[in-house]
Amino acid sequence: MTRPLFVNIGERTNVTGSAKFKKLVVAGDYNGALVVARQQVEAGAQVIDVNMDEGLLDSKQAMITFLNLVAAEPDIARVPVMVDSSKWEVIEAGLKCVQGKCIVNSISMKEGEAKFLEQARLCQRYGAAVVVMAFDEQGQADTARRKIEICQRAYTLLTEQIGFPPEDIIFDPNIFAVATGIEEHNNYAVDFIEATRAIKQMLPHARISGGVSNVSFSFRGNEPVRRAIHSVFLYHAINAGMDMGIVNAGDLPVYDDIDPVLREAVEDVILNRRPKAGGDQTERLVDLAPRYKNDKGAERVVDHAWRELPVAARLSHALVHGITEFIDQDTEEARLLAERPLHVIEGPLMDGMNVVGDLFGSGKMFLPQVVKSARVMKQAVAWLMPFMEAEKEGKPREAAGKILMATVKGDVHDIGKNIVGVVLACNNYEVIDLGVMVPADRILDEAIANKVDIVGLSGLITPSLDEMVFVAGEMQRRGFNIPLLIGGATTSKTHTAVKIEPAYQAGSTTYVLDASRAVGVVSGLLSKDERDRLQAETRADYIKVRAQFARGQEDKTRTPIAEARANPIAIDWSAYTPPKPSFLGVRAFDAYDLGDLAQHIDWTPFFASWELAGAFPAILDDEIVGAAARDLYADAKVMLDRMISEKWVTARGVVGFWPANADGDDIVLYTDEDRTTELARLHTLRQQMAKGSGRANAALADFVAPLGKGADYMGAFAVTAGHGETEIAERFRQAGDDYSAILSAALADRLAEAFAEALHRRVRTELWGYAANEAFDLGMMIAEKYQGIRPAPGYPAQPDHTEKATLFRLLNAEENTGMELTESYAMSPPASVSGVYFSHPESYYFGVGRIGRDQVADYARRKGWELREAERWLAPILSYDPAAVKAEAA
């Protein structure tokens, strides 16, 4: 069984760990503070540590304000929160705000057992995990013996006296600085590592965490050496059992890539390998450190020395490095040496792919590199296929397992699913990919016909969540008992546990966070030795998630919709004259200039789609993923140039403007300036979370002048760069080049988003013209530092996807752009974007968050729906369980 991956805790939402975050919070700029949180999650933080302990702040109110805002931001709230404070009242206030399971940082026995257990009971009541510091009445533990004794004592108190779940206990055995010049400090890292190993062995299910940056404090100011110290320390601590820690994971060098001289010197210090000459090992590192202070690494040199290696080693090298140049001749050489062509696949090729899998699993290779490896493997297999087919008695190669994958009905997005499929194929699994918009019956019929071992479902838009529940129910009804995997951008562990897993009790259901987890999950579920234990653990975990979710639903009361409407965004309409667009009606753009769109590309999400975390262009120089990012970017630029010059795809779009006024939470669009004939009505939703003084319960309708308050306007758009994308990707896929297939789809997606950006700029400066003097600055545009917003139906400010139907009708989008809506309101082609335009200078993006039954009933009335129809489309944001309400009423 593979060791669990290390969990990175982001520390930039901590006022003591980030000067920028502190400045924003002290100034009351919580929108800016949310940007910091979002950047942490995008950069790979799997937990965010929130601390408001600052003398200039009302820490309790700041914690409440920030966590309530986080709860309304799905792209941040998808990761757990660590509520961090030295003040218990601040921690408890945070616990009342967090949706889902959180972590309390921290409690300890420094004030005695009674206080410790009192705080632990409260954490247990809120369903929170706790960080327990190795700190008792005598002070912080420094030696391994003291660390172990205190943690063992705390574990016994928690588990035996109050029944605290051991898996919710996270010990922090204290990481202290080494190489300080003080002899007593030389063994601090070893003490932590030894204590970690002992605690993991002695205290079942408990976790280990720590603040990693503490260990390198002696070398502050020399970041390359500090990073090397962190990497070496984590290499040994994680192998000893450390589960998580506060560290900038995007700034860690790979252990094997550290200069050997520096690595040896650091390892001497971390492991205290020369105890009789402790001063010498510290002095050696101090002497070496200045050499590396400004070292950013030498450029890689192309080396063909590997061509002199035996053929098996050459094949492995080609697979690891994604080199196709010599693969046909090397594969043929290996075939001539083998008894049968099949033996080349089962021997050197699979040996090479096993190396790829090991490197990927250990974090030394990244998704773009793995997909390139798959391309090499496919080319080698393609060379061998005619020889294998010529064998009369040849038997097919045995795969490690057979997995069926599909994007569910109504959804057209499959980039993530394709990446997962490639990664699984690289690990000797046979993958049957049914593509997109696949109905439940076909998924299950194909699963039976192909005798698959696992079914995997994917989806991007929120209606896909309901379809996944339906597929799971059909698997139950039709007697399936094989594992079901769930993945995709809108899916989550909580939704899987609460909605999908209960519908399929005959088999196991597992949420897969991303491609890097897929192999470990699949191998465990197909392992005879591990399968039953893993399924039981997952089922038990999901029971806890459901219980925690139910408690959260009970605790999170919503503001009545009437009160929320009485607290809108306050805009002085009497002092504002809405700008008038240059035209009313719609205007279409056919074959928009791809070269112009390329100038508007935001590259950061492109790297994120390949699971390379970091902002562009800084990611190209990242210590860990920089090399992979540079290679991927170079390939992307070459392909993008071809896409433009050879017109692989066609970009089409449409924009429209209409007279508009707000009518409550609806926005009324009129046929003309007389404003007597209603053309359409857009429905918006209002925040119902409790708000502090001076904070509004926002709705998008607040950004349009109310009836009788002035002649306002509204815009809408629909754009695509996807005409041709599916055909291009399929052409590559048929040629065995999954890397180029995924790359082309990702670039089409970027061009569509760039189209939305470019058109919005034209709206601001020309077509609506309310910011005619705005200069072109891509960085400012990507950061949304401009007037006006363009929210989209199905996203946080208006989570109802069905509003797209009104937009498409207004824009005549199908005729003007060739775009279509699926039955679940996904847009086709996949590389498409649509939304509405608001021009008011005070307009901003926000998340509606969870809403109450009173607003849902009112929304159903406004839309002309039955209540159950509204509950279906708004299911992801309901603050109640419709089934439970119905059962109570019965």
Coordinates of C-alpha atoms in Angstrom, one line a residue, residues 92-626:
E92 CA -15.1 29.0 19.4
A93 CA -16.4 31.9 17.3
G94 CA -14.6 30.4 14.3
L95 CA -16.1 27.0 14.9
K96 CA -19.6 28.5 14.7
C97 CA -18.8 29.9 11.3
V98 CA -17.1 27.1 9.4
Q99 CA -19.1 24.9 7.1
G100 CA -18.0 21.2 7.2
K101 CA -15.2 19.7 9.2
C102 CA -12.5 22.0 10.4
I103 CA -9.3 21.8 12.5
V104 CA -8.7 23.7 15.7
N105 CA -5.1 24.9 16.2
S106 CA -4.5 24.3 19.1
I107 CA -5.2 22.9 22.5
S108 CA -2.7 21.7 25.1
M109 CA -2.3 20.7 28.7
K110 CA -0.2 23.8 29.6
E111 CA -3.1 24.9 31.9
G112 CA -3.8 21.4 33.2
E113 CA -6.0 18.5 32.3
A114 CA -9.3 20.0 33.3
K115 CA -9.0 23.0 30.9
F116 CA -7.6 20.7 28.2
L117 CA -10.6 18.3 28.3
E118 CA -13.1 21.2 28.5
Q119 CA -11.8 22.6 25.3
A120 CA -11.6 19.2 23.7
R121 CA -15.2 18.5 24.5
L122 CA -16.2 21.7 22.8
C123 CA -14.2 20.8 19.7
Q124 CA -15.9 17.4 19.7
R125 CA -19.3 19.0 19.9
Y126 CA -18.5 21.0 16.8
G127 CA -17.1 18.0 15.0
A128 CA -13.7 19.5 14.7
A129 CA -10.3 17.8 14.6
V130 CA -7.7 19.3 17.0
V131 CA -4.0 20.0 16.9
V132 CA -2.6 19.0 20.3
M133 CA 0.6 20.7 21.1
A134 CA 3.3 18.7 23.0
F135 CA 3.0 21.2 25.9
D136 CA 2.1 20.5 29.5
E137 CA 2.3 22.2 32.8
Q138 CA 6.1 22.0 32.7
G139 CA 6.4 23.7 29.3
Q140 CA 7.0 22.7 25.7
A141 CA 8.6 19.3 25.0
D142 CA 12.0 19.5 23.5
T143 CA 13.4 15.9 23.7
A144 CA 11.9 12.9 22.0
R145 CA 11.1 11.3 25.4
R146 CA 9.1 14.4 26.6
K147 CA 7.3 14.7 23.3
I148 CA 6.2 11.0 23.4
E149 CA 5.2 11.2 27.1
I150 CA 3.0 14.3 26.6
C151 CA 1.4 13.0 23.4
Q152 CA 0.7 9.6 25.0
R153 CA -0.9 11.3 28.1
A154 CA -3.0 13.5 25.9
Y155 CA -4.1 10.7 23.7
T156 CA -5.2 8.6 26.7
L157 CA -7.2 11.5 28.2
L158 CA -8.9 12.3 24.9
T159 CA -9.8 8.8 23.8
E160 CA -10.6 7.2 27.2
Q161 CA -12.2 10.0 29.2
I162 CA -14.3 11.8 26.6
G163 CA -14.3 9.4 23.6
F164 CA -12.6 11.8 21.3
P165 CA -12.1 10.1 17.8
P166 CA -8.4 9.2 17.5
E167 CA -8.4 10.0 13.8
D168 CA -9.3 13.6 14.7
I169 CA -6.2 14.0 16.9
I170 CA -3.3 15.8 15.3
F171 CA -0.2 16.0 17.4
D172 CA 2.3 18.8 17.0
P173 CA 5.5 17.5 18.7
N174 CA 7.2 20.9 18.3
I175 CA 9.7 21.6 15.5
F176 CA 12.6 23.8 16.8
A177 CA 15.5 25.4 15.0
V178 CA 18.7 23.5 14.4
A179 CA 22.2 24.8 13.5
T180 CA 21.9 27.6 16.0
G181 CA 25.4 27.1 17.4
I182 CA 24.0 25.9 20.7
E183 CA 24.9 22.3 21.3
E184 CA 21.6 21.5 23.1
H185 CA 19.8 22.3 19.9
N186 CA 21.7 19.9 17.6
N187 CA 19.3 17.0 18.1
Y188 CA 16.1 18.9 17.8
A189 CA 15.2 17.6 14.3
V190 CA 16.1 14.1 15.3
D191 CA 14.0 14.4 18.4
F192 CA 11.0 15.4 16.3
I193 CA 11.6 12.6 13.8
E194 CA 12.0 9.9 16.4
A195 CA 9.0 11.2 18.3
T196 CA 6.9 11.1 15.2
R197 CA 7.9 7.5 14.4
A198 CA 7.1 6.4 18.0
I199 CA 3.8 8.3 18.2
K200 CA 2.6 6.8 14.9
Q201 CA 3.4 3.3 16.2
M202 CA 2.0 3.8 19.7
L203 CA -1.1 5.9 19.2
P204 CA -3.3 4.4 16.5
H205 CA -4.9 6.7 13.9
A206 CA -3.4 9.9 15.3
R207 CA -1.8 12.4 12.9
I208 CA 1.4 14.4 13.1
S209 CA 1.8 18.0 12.0
G210 CA 4.2 20.9 12.6
G211 CA 5.5 24.3 11.5
V212 CA 8.3 23.3 9.1
S213 CA 9.8 26.8 8.7
N214 CA 10.9 26.8 12.3
V215 CA 13.6 24.2 11.6
S216 CA 15.6 26.6 9.4
F217 CA 15.2 29.8 11.4
S218 CA 19.0 30.1 11.8
F219 CA 19.4 30.7 8.1
R220 CA 16.7 33.4 7.6
G221 CA 17.7 35.6 4.7
N222 CA 19.2 32.7 2.7
E223 CA 16.1 31.2 1.1
P224 CA 17.9 28.5 -1.1
V225 CA 19.5 27.0 2.0
R226 CA 16.3 27.3 4.0
R227 CA 14.4 25.5 1.2
A228 CA 17.0 22.7 1.2
I229 CA 16.7 22.3 5.0
H230 CA 12.9 22.1 4.7
S231 CA 13.2 19.5 1.9
V232 CA 15.7 17.3 3.7
F233 CA 13.8 17.6 7.0
L234 CA 10.5 16.7 5.3
Y235 CA 12.1 13.8 3.5
H236 CA 13.0 12.1 6.8
A237 CA 10.0 13.3 8.8
I238 CA 7.4 12.2 6.2
N239 CA 9.1 8.8 6.0
A240 CA 8.8 8.6 9.8
G241 CA 5.1 9.3 9.6
M242 CA 4.6 13.1 9.5
D243 CA 1.2 13.6 7.8
M244 CA 0.9 17.4 7.4
G245 CA 2.6 20.7 8.0
I246 CA 2.7 24.4 7.5
V247 CA 5.1 24.9 4.7
N248 CA 5.2 26.6 1.3
A249 CA 5.0 23.3 -0.8
G250 CA 5.4 25.2 -4.0
D251 CA 8.8 26.4 -2.9
L252 CA 10.4 23.1 -2.0
P253 CA 13.2 21.6 -4.1
V254 CA 13.0 17.9 -4.9
Y255 CA 15.3 16.0 -2.4
D256 CA 17.2 14.3 -5.3
D257 CA 17.8 17.7 -7.1
I258 CA 19.5 19.5 -4.2
D259 CA 23.2 20.0 -4.9
P260 CA 24.9 16.9 -3.4
V261 CA 27.4 18.9 -1.4
L262 CA 24.7 21.1 0.1
R263 CA 22.4 18.1 0.7
E264 CA 25.1 16.2 2.6
A265 CA 25.8 19.2 4.8
V266 CA 22.1 19.8 5.5
E267 CA 21.6 16.1 6.2
D268 CA 24.5 16.1 8.7
V269 CA 22.7 18.9 10.6
I270 CA 19.2 17.5 10.4
L271 CA 20.2 14.0 11.4
N272 CA 23.0 15.2 13.8
R273 CA 25.2 12.7 12.2
R274 CA 28.4 13.9 13.8
P275 CA 27.3 14.3 17.4
K276 CA 30.9 14.5 18.6
A277 CA 31.6 17.4 16.3
G278 CA 28.3 19.1 16.3
G279 CA 29.9 22.5 16.1
D280 CA 31.8 21.3 13.0
Q281 CA 28.6 20.2 11.1
T282 CA 27.0 23.5 11.9
E283 CA 30.1 25.5 10.9
R284 CA 30.4 23.5 7.6
L285 CA 26.8 24.5 6.6
V286 CA 27.4 28.1 7.7
D287 CA 30.5 28.2 5.5
L288 CA 28.7 26.6 2.5
A289 CA 25.5 28.7 2.8
P290 CA 26.8 31.9 1.0
R291 CA 27.6 30.0 -2.1
Y292 CA 23.9 29.2 -2.6
K293 CA 22.3 32.5 -1.6
N294 CA 21.8 33.7 -5.2
D295 CA 21.9 30.3 -6.9
K296 CA 18.8 29.7 -9.0
G297 CA 20.2 26.5 -10.6
A298 CA 22.1 26.0 -13.8
E299 CA 20.4 25.4 -17.1
R300 CA 19.8 21.8 -18.1
V301 CA 22.1 20.5 -20.8
V302 CA 20.8 18.1 -23.5
D303 CA 22.9 14.9 -23.0
H304 CA 22.7 11.9 -25.4
A305 CA 25.0 9.7 -23.3
W306 CA 22.0 7.6 -22.5
R307 CA 22.0 6.3 -26.1
E308 CA 25.0 4.2 -25.1
L309 CA 23.0 2.3 -22.5
P310 CA 21.5 -1.2 -23.1
V311 CA 18.2 -1.1 -24.9
A312 CA 16.1 -1.8 -21.8
A313 CA 17.7 1.2 -20.1
R314 CA 17.2 3.3 -23.2
L315 CA 13.5 2.5 -23.3
S316 CA 13.1 3.4 -19.6
H317 CA 15.0 6.7 -20.2
A318 CA 12.7 7.5 -23.2
L319 CA 9.6 6.8 -21.1
V320 CA 10.7 8.8 -18.1
H321 CA 11.7 11.8 -20.2
G322 CA 9.0 11.6 -22.8
I323 CA 11.4 11.2 -25.8
T324 CA 9.8 9.7 -28.9
E325 CA 12.7 10.4 -31.3
F326 CA 14.3 7.0 -31.0
I327 CA 11.4 4.9 -29.7
D328 CA 10.7 3.0 -32.9
Q329 CA 14.2 1.8 -33.4
D330 CA 14.7 1.0 -29.8
T331 CA 11.5 -1.0 -29.6
E332 CA 12.5 -2.9 -32.7
E333 CA 15.9 -3.7 -31.2
A334 CA 14.2 -4.9 -28.1
R335 CA 11.7 -7.0 -30.2
L336 CA 14.6 -8.8 -32.0
L337 CA 16.1 -9.7 -28.6
A338 CA 12.9 -11.0 -27.1
E339 CA 11.2 -14.3 -27.6
R340 CA 7.9 -12.7 -28.4
P341 CA 6.9 -9.0 -29.1
L342 CA 4.5 -9.2 -26.1
H343 CA 7.5 -9.7 -23.9
V344 CA 8.8 -6.3 -24.8
I345 CA 5.6 -4.7 -23.4
E346 CA 5.6 -6.9 -20.3
G347 CA 9.3 -6.5 -19.8
P348 CA 11.3 -3.3 -20.5
L349 CA 8.3 -1.1 -21.4
M350 CA 6.3 -1.9 -18.3
D351 CA 9.5 -1.7 -16.2
G352 CA 10.0 1.8 -17.5
M353 CA 6.4 2.8 -16.9
N354 CA 6.8 1.4 -13.3
V355 CA 9.6 3.9 -12.9
V356 CA 7.3 6.6 -14.2
G357 CA 4.6 5.6 -11.7
D358 CA 7.1 5.6 -8.8
L359 CA 8.4 9.0 -9.7
F360 CA 4.9 10.4 -10.1
G361 CA 3.8 8.9 -6.8
S362 CA 6.8 10.4 -5.0
G363 CA 6.3 13.9 -6.4
K364 CA 9.3 13.8 -8.7
M365 CA 7.3 13.8 -11.9
F366 CA 4.2 15.8 -12.8
L367 CA 1.2 15.2 -15.0
P368 CA 2.4 16.8 -18.2
Q369 CA 5.5 14.6 -18.0
V370 CA 3.4 11.5 -17.3
V371 CA 1.1 12.1 -20.2
K372 CA 4.2 12.5 -22.4
S373 CA 5.4 9.1 -21.1
A374 CA 2.1 7.6 -22.1
R375 CA 2.6 9.0 -25.6
V376 CA 6.0 7.2 -25.8
M377 CA 4.4 4.0 -24.5
K378 CA 1.6 4.1 -27.1
Q379 CA 4.0 4.7 -29.9
A380 CA 6.1 1.7 -28.8
V381 CA 3.0 -0.5 -28.5
A382 CA 1.8 0.7 -31.9
W383 CA 5.1 -0.5 -33.4
L384 CA 4.7 -3.9 -31.8
M385 CA 1.0 -4.4 -32.7
P386 CA 1.5 -5.8 -36.2
F387 CA 4.0 -8.3 -34.9
M388 CA 1.7 -9.4 -32.1
E389 CA -1.3 -9.7 -34.5
A390 CA 0.8 -11.9 -36.7
E391 CA 1.3 -14.4 -33.9
K392 CA -1.2 -17.1 -34.2
E393 CA -1.0 -18.2 -30.6
G394 CA -0.3 -14.8 -29.1
K395 CA -2.3 -14.0 -25.9
P396 CA -3.4 -10.5 -24.9
R397 CA -1.4 -8.7 -22.3
E398 CA -3.1 -8.9 -18.8
A399 CA -4.0 -5.5 -17.4
A400 CA -3.9 -4.7 -13.7
G401 CA -7.7 -4.0 -13.9
K402 CA -10.4 -2.7 -16.2
I403 CA -11.9 0.7 -15.6
L404 CA -14.8 2.3 -17.4
M405 CA -14.9 6.1 -17.4
A406 CA -17.6 8.5 -18.6
T407 CA -18.7 12.2 -18.3
V408 CA -22.3 11.9 -17.3
K409 CA -25.4 12.9 -19.4
G410 CA -25.8 16.6 -20.0
D411 CA -22.1 17.4 -19.5
V412 CA -19.5 18.0 -22.2
H413 CA -16.2 18.5 -20.2
D414 CA -13.6 15.8 -20.2
I415 CA -10.1 17.2 -19.9
G416 CA -9.7 16.1 -16.3
K417 CA -11.2 12.7 -17.0
N418 CA -8.8 12.2 -20.0
I419 CA -5.8 13.0 -17.8
V420 CA -7.0 10.5 -15.2
G421 CA -7.4 7.9 -17.9
V422 CA -3.9 8.4 -19.2
V423 CA -2.4 8.2 -15.7
L424 CA -4.3 4.9 -15.1
A425 CA -3.2 3.5 -18.4
C426 CA 0.4 4.4 -17.6
N427 CA 0.0 2.1 -14.6
N428 CA -1.1 -0.9 -16.6
Y429 CA -4.9 -0.4 -16.2
E430 CA -7.2 -0.9 -19.2
V431 CA -9.3 2.2 -19.5
I432 CA -12.6 2.2 -21.5
D433 CA -13.5 5.9 -22.0
L434 CA -17.1 6.4 -23.2
G435 CA -16.6 10.1 -23.7
V436 CA -19.1 12.9 -22.8
M437 CA -22.8 13.2 -22.3
V438 CA -23.2 9.5 -21.6
P439 CA -26.6 8.4 -20.2
A440 CA -26.8 6.0 -17.3
D441 CA -28.1 3.0 -19.2
R442 CA -25.2 3.1 -21.7
I443 CA -22.7 3.5 -18.8
L444 CA -24.1 0.4 -17.0
D445 CA -24.7 -1.6 -20.2
E446 CA -21.1 -1.1 -21.3
A447 CA -19.8 -1.9 -17.8
I448 CA -21.6 -5.3 -18.0
A449 CA -20.6 -6.0 -21.6
N450 CA -16.9 -5.3 -20.9
K451 CA -16.9 -6.9 -17.4
V452 CA -15.2 -3.9 -15.9
D453 CA -13.8 -3.8 -12.4
I454 CA -14.6 -0.2 -11.6
V455 CA -16.9 2.5 -12.9
G456 CA -15.7 6.2 -12.8
L457 CA -18.0 9.2 -13.3
S458 CA -16.9 12.7 -14.1
G459 CA -18.7 16.1 -14.4
L460 CA -18.0 19.8 -14.3
I461 CA -21.4 21.6 -14.0
T462 CA -23.5 21.3 -10.9
P463 CA -26.5 19.5 -12.6
S464 CA -24.0 16.6 -13.1
L465 CA -24.1 16.0 -9.4
D466 CA -27.7 14.9 -9.6
E467 CA -27.0 12.8 -12.6
M468 CA -24.2 11.0 -10.6
V469 CA -26.7 10.3 -7.9
F470 CA -29.1 8.8 -10.5
V471 CA -26.3 6.6 -11.9
A472 CA -25.5 5.4 -8.5
G473 CA -29.1 4.5 -7.8
E474 CA -29.3 2.6 -11.1
M475 CA -26.2 0.6 -10.2
Q476 CA -28.0 -0.3 -6.9
R477 CA -31.2 -1.2 -8.8
R478 CA -29.5 -3.3 -11.4
G479 CA -27.5 -5.3 -8.9
F480 CA -23.9 -3.9 -9.3
N481 CA -21.4 -4.4 -6.6
I482 CA -18.2 -3.1 -8.1
P483 CA -16.5 0.1 -6.9
L484 CA -17.8 3.5 -8.1
L485 CA -15.4 6.4 -8.4
I486 CA -16.5 10.1 -8.5
G487 CA -14.5 13.0 -9.8
G488 CA -14.8 16.4 -11.5
A489 CA -14.6 20.1 -10.7
T490 CA -17.9 20.5 -8.9
T491 CA -17.8 17.2 -7.0
S492 CA -16.6 16.9 -3.5
K493 CA -16.1 14.4 -0.7
T494 CA -19.0 15.9 1.2
H495 CA -21.4 15.6 -1.8
T496 CA -20.2 12.1 -2.5
A497 CA -20.8 11.1 1.1
V498 CA -24.1 12.9 1.6
K499 CA -25.8 12.2 -1.8
I500 CA -24.1 9.6 -3.9
E501 CA -22.8 6.9 -1.5
P502 CA -26.2 6.4 0.2
A503 CA -27.8 5.7 -3.2
Y504 CA -25.3 2.8 -3.9
Q505 CA -25.0 0.6 -0.8
A506 CA -24.3 -2.7 -2.7
G507 CA -20.8 -1.5 -3.6
S508 CA -18.3 1.1 -2.5
T509 CA -18.3 4.8 -3.6
T510 CA -15.1 6.8 -3.4
Y511 CA -14.4 10.5 -4.2
V512 CA -11.1 11.0 -6.1
L513 CA -9.7 14.5 -5.6
D514 CA -7.4 14.6 -8.6
A515 CA -5.3 12.5 -11.0
S516 CA -2.5 12.1 -8.6
R517 CA -4.8 10.1 -6.2
A518 CA -6.4 7.9 -8.9
V519 CA -3.8 5.2 -9.1
G520 CA -3.6 4.8 -5.3
V521 CA -7.4 4.6 -5.0
V522 CA -7.8 2.1 -7.8
S523 CA -4.9 -0.1 -6.7
G524 CA -6.3 -0.2 -3.2
L525 CA -9.8 -1.0 -4.3
L526 CA -8.6 -3.9 -6.6
S527 CA -6.2 -5.3 -4.0
K528 CA -7.4 -8.5 -2.4
D529 CA -5.5 -7.7 0.7
E530 CA -6.5 -4.0 1.1
R531 CA -9.9 -3.8 -0.6
D532 CA -12.2 -4.7 2.3
R533 CA -10.3 -2.6 4.8
L534 CA -10.3 0.5 2.5
Q535 CA -13.9 0.2 1.6
A536 CA -14.9 -0.2 5.3
E537 CA -12.7 2.8 6.2
T538 CA -14.3 4.9 3.5
R539 CA -17.8 3.9 4.4
A540 CA -17.1 4.8 8.1
D541 CA -15.5 8.1 7.1
Y542 CA -18.6 9.0 4.9
I543 CA -20.9 8.2 7.8
K544 CA -19.0 10.8 9.9
V545 CA -19.1 13.3 7.0
R546 CA -22.9 12.9 6.7
A547 CA -23.3 13.4 10.5
Q548 CA -21.1 16.4 10.4
F549 CA -23.0 17.8 7.4
A550 CA -26.3 17.3 9.2
R551 CA -25.0 19.1 12.3
G552 CA -23.8 21.9 10.1
Q553 CA -27.2 22.2 8.4
E554 CA -28.9 22.5 11.9
D555 CA -26.4 25.1 13.1
K556 CA -26.4 27.3 10.0
T557 CA -29.6 29.3 10.3
R558 CA -30.4 31.6 7.4
T559 CA -31.5 35.2 7.6
P560 CA -35.2 35.3 6.5
I561 CA -35.4 36.4 2.9
A562 CA -37.5 39.5 3.8
E563 CA -34.8 40.7 6.2
A564 CA -32.0 39.9 3.6
R565 CA -33.8 42.0 1.0
A566 CA -34.1 44.8 3.5
N567 CA -30.2 44.8 3.6
P568 CA -29.2 45.2 -0.1
I569 CA -26.0 46.7 -1.4
A570 CA -26.4 50.4 -0.7
I571 CA -26.0 52.4 -3.9
D572 CA -27.0 56.1 -4.2
W573 CA -28.9 56.0 -7.5
S574 CA -29.8 59.6 -7.3
A575 CA -26.2 60.6 -7.7
Y576 CA -25.5 58.2 -10.6
T577 CA -26.2 58.4 -14.3
P578 CA -26.0 54.9 -15.9
P579 CA -24.0 54.9 -19.1
K580 CA -25.8 54.0 -22.3
P581 CA -24.3 51.4 -24.7
S582 CA -23.3 52.4 -28.2
F583 CA -26.1 50.1 -29.6
L584 CA -29.1 48.1 -28.4
G585 CA -29.8 44.6 -29.5
V586 CA -27.2 42.0 -30.5
R587 CA -24.1 41.9 -32.6
A588 CA -22.4 38.7 -33.7
F589 CA -18.7 38.1 -34.4
D590 CA -17.8 35.3 -36.8
A591 CA -14.3 33.9 -37.1
Y592 CA -12.8 36.2 -34.5
D593 CA -9.1 36.8 -34.8
L594 CA -7.4 34.0 -32.9
G595 CA -4.1 36.0 -32.8
D596 CA -5.9 38.7 -30.9
L597 CA -7.4 36.2 -28.5
A598 CA -3.9 34.7 -27.8
Q599 CA -2.8 38.1 -26.4
H600 CA -5.5 37.9 -23.8
I601 CA -4.7 34.4 -22.5
D602 CA -4.5 33.9 -18.7
W603 CA -2.0 31.0 -18.5
T604 CA -2.3 30.3 -14.7
P605 CA -5.5 28.1 -15.1
F606 CA -3.8 26.3 -18.0
F607 CA -1.1 25.0 -15.7
A608 CA -3.6 24.2 -13.0
S609 CA -5.5 22.0 -15.4
W610 CA -2.3 19.9 -15.6
E611 CA -2.1 19.9 -11.7
L612 CA 0.9 22.3 -11.8
A613 CA 0.2 24.7 -9.0
G614 CA 1.5 28.3 -9.2
A615 CA 0.9 31.6 -10.9
F616 CA 2.2 32.4 -14.3
P617 CA 4.9 33.5 -15.1
A618 CA 6.5 32.8 -11.7
I619 CA 5.7 29.1 -12.1
L620 CA 8.3 28.8 -14.9
D621 CA 11.0 29.5 -12.3
D622 CA 9.5 27.4 -9.5
E623 CA 12.0 25.3 -7.6
I624 CA 9.9 22.1 -7.9
V625 CA 7.6 22.3 -11.0
G626 CA 9.5 24.9 -13.0

